[in-house]
Short mmCIF file of C-alpha atoms in Angstrom, two decimals:
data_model
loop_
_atom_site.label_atom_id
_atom_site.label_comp_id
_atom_site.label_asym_id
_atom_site.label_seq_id
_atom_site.Cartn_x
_atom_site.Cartn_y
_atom_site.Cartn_z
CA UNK P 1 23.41 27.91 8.85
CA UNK P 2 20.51 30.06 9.73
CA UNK P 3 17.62 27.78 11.16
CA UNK P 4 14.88 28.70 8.14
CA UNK P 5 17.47 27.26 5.85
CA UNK P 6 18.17 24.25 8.10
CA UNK P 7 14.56 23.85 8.31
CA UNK P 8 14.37 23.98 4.28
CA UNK P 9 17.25 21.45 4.23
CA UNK P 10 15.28 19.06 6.62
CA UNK P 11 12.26 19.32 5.10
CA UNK P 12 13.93 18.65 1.46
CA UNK P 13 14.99 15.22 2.80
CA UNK P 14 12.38 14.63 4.17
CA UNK P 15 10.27 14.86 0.87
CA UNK P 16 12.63 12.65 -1.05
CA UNK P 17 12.66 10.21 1.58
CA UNK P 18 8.66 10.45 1.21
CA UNK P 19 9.34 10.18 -2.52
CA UNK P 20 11.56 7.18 -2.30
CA UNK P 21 8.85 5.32 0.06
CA UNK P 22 6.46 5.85 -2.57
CA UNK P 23 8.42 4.46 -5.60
CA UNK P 24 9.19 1.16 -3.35
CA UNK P 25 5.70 0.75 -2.46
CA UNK P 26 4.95 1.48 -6.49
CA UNK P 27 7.54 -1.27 -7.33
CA UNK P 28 6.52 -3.69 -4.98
CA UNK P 29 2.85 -2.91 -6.19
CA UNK P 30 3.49 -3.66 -10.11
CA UNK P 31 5.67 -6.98 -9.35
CA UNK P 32 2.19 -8.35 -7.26
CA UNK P 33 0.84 -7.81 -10.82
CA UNK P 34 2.22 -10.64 -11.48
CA UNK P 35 2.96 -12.50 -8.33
CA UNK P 36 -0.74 -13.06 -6.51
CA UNK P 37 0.98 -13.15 -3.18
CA UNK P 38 2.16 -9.26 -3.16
CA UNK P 39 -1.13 -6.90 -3.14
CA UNK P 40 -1.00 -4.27 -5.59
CA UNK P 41 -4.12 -2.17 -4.69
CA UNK P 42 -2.86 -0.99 -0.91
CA UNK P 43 0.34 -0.89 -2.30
CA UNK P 44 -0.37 1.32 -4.85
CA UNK P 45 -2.51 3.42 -2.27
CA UNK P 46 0.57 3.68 -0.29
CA UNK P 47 2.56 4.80 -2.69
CA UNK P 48 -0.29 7.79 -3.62
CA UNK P 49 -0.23 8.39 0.10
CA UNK P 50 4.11 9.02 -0.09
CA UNK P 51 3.74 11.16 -3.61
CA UNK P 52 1.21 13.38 -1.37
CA UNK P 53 3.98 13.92 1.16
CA UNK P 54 6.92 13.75 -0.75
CA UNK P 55 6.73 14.64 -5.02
CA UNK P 56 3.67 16.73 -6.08
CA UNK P 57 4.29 15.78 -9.07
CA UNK P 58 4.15 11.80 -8.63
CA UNK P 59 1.01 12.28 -6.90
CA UNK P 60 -0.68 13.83 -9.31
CA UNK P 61 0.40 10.83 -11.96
CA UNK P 62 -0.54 8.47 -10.28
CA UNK P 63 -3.65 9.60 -9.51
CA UNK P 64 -4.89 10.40 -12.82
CA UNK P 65 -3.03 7.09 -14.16
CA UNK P 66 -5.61 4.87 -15.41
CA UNK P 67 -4.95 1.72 -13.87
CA UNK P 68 -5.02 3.14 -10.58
CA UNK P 69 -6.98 6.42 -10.53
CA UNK P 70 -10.00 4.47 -9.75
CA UNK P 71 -8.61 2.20 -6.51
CA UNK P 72 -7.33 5.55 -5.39
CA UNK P 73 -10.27 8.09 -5.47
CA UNK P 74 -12.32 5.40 -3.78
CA UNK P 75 -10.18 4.51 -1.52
CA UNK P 76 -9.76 8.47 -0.45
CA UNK P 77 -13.28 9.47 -0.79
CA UNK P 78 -15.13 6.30 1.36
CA UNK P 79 -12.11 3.71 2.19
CA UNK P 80 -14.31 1.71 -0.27
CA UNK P 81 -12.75 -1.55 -1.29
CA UNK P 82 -14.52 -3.88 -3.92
CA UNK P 83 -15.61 -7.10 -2.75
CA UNK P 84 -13.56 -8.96 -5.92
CA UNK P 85 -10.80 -7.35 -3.48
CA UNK P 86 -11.89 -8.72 -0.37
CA UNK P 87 -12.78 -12.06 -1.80
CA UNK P 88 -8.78 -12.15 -3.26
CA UNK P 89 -7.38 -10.75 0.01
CA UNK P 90 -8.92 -13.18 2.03
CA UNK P 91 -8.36 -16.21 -0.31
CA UNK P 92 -4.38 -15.41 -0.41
CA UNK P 93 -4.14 -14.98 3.37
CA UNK P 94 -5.96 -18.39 3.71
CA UNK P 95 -3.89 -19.90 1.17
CA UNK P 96 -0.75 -18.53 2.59
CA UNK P 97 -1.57 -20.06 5.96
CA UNK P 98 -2.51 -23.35 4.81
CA UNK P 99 0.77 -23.37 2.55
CA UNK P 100 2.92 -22.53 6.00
CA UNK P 101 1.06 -25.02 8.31
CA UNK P 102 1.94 -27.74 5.25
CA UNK P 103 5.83 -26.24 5.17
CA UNK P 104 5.76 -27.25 9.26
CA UNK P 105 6.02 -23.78 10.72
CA UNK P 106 5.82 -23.82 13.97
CA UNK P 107 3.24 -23.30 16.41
CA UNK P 108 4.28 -19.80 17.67
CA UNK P 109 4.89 -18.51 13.75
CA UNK P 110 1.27 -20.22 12.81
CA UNK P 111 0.09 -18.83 15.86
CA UNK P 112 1.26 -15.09 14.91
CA UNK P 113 0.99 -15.51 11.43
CA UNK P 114 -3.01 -16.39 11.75
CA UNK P 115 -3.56 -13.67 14.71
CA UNK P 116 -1.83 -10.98 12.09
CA UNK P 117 -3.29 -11.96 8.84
CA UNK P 118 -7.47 -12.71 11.11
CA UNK P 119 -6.41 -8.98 11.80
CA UNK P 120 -5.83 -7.88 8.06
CA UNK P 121 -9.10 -9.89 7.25
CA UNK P 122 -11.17 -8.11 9.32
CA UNK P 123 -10.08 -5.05 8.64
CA UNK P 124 -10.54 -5.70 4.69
CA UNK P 125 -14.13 -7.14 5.28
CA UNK P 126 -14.92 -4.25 7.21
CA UNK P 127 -14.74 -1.48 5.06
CA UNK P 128 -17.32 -0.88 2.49
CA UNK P 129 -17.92 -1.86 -0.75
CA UNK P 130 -17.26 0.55 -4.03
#
C-alpha cells in the first residue's frame, strides 16, 4: 500500500474513533438528564468537541440542536458557563463527598476524591458567567 493511501486509511479510523468518542460522551450526557450525578453540559461539549474531529456531519447537529446549541456556542465563543451551572456543579461534588465520607471511604480515597473534585470546583467557578 502506497503511504497516501495508508495515510487515508489511518486517518479514516481515526475519525470514527473521534466519532465513537463523541456518541459515548452524547450518551453519557442524555442519561445525566436524568441522573443529577452525571453532568450533561461538559458532556455534551465533549461530544461537540469529537463530532469536530471525527463526523462533520454530527457536529453540525448538534450544534444547531436546540437543547444544546446554546451551552455550546458559549462555551466556544467565551468558555462562559452559567452560574445555575456552577451553583449545580458545586452542590453535586459537595454532595458526592459528603455521601462517600458517610459510606466510610477511606482517608486516602476522601483525601483524592476532595483534592480532584476542589480542582473541578475551581476550575468551574473560574470561568465566566454567560
Amino acid at each position: 500500500m502506497d503511504p497516501v493511501q495508508s495515510n487515508a486509511h489511518h486517518s479514516r479510523h481515526v475519525r470514527h474513533l473521534w466519532t465513537a468518542a463523541g456518541l459515548i460522551a452524547l450518551a453519557i450526557g442524555i442519561i445525566g438528564a436524568f441522573l443529577p450525578v452525571l453532568p450533561t453540559t461538559p458532556l455534551v461539549l465533549l461530544a461537540a468537541y469529537c463530532f469536530g474531529k471525527g463526523s462533520p456531519r454530527l457536529r453540525a447537529w448538534i450544534t444547531s440542536h436546540p437543547r444544546f446549541r446554546a451551552s455550546i456556542e458559549d462555551w466556544e465563543a467565551t468558555g462562559a458557563i452559567p452560574p445555575k451551572v456552577k451553583i449545580f456543579s458545586c452542590t453535586i461534588m459537595a454532595a458526592t463527598f459528603i455521601t462517600s465520607a458517610l459510606l466510610g471511604l477511606s482517608p486516602i480515597a476522601l483525601a483524592a476524591q476532595g483534592f480532584l473534585m476542589g480542582i473541578g470546583a475551581i476550575y468551574v467557578l473560574t470561568r465566566p458567567n454567560r
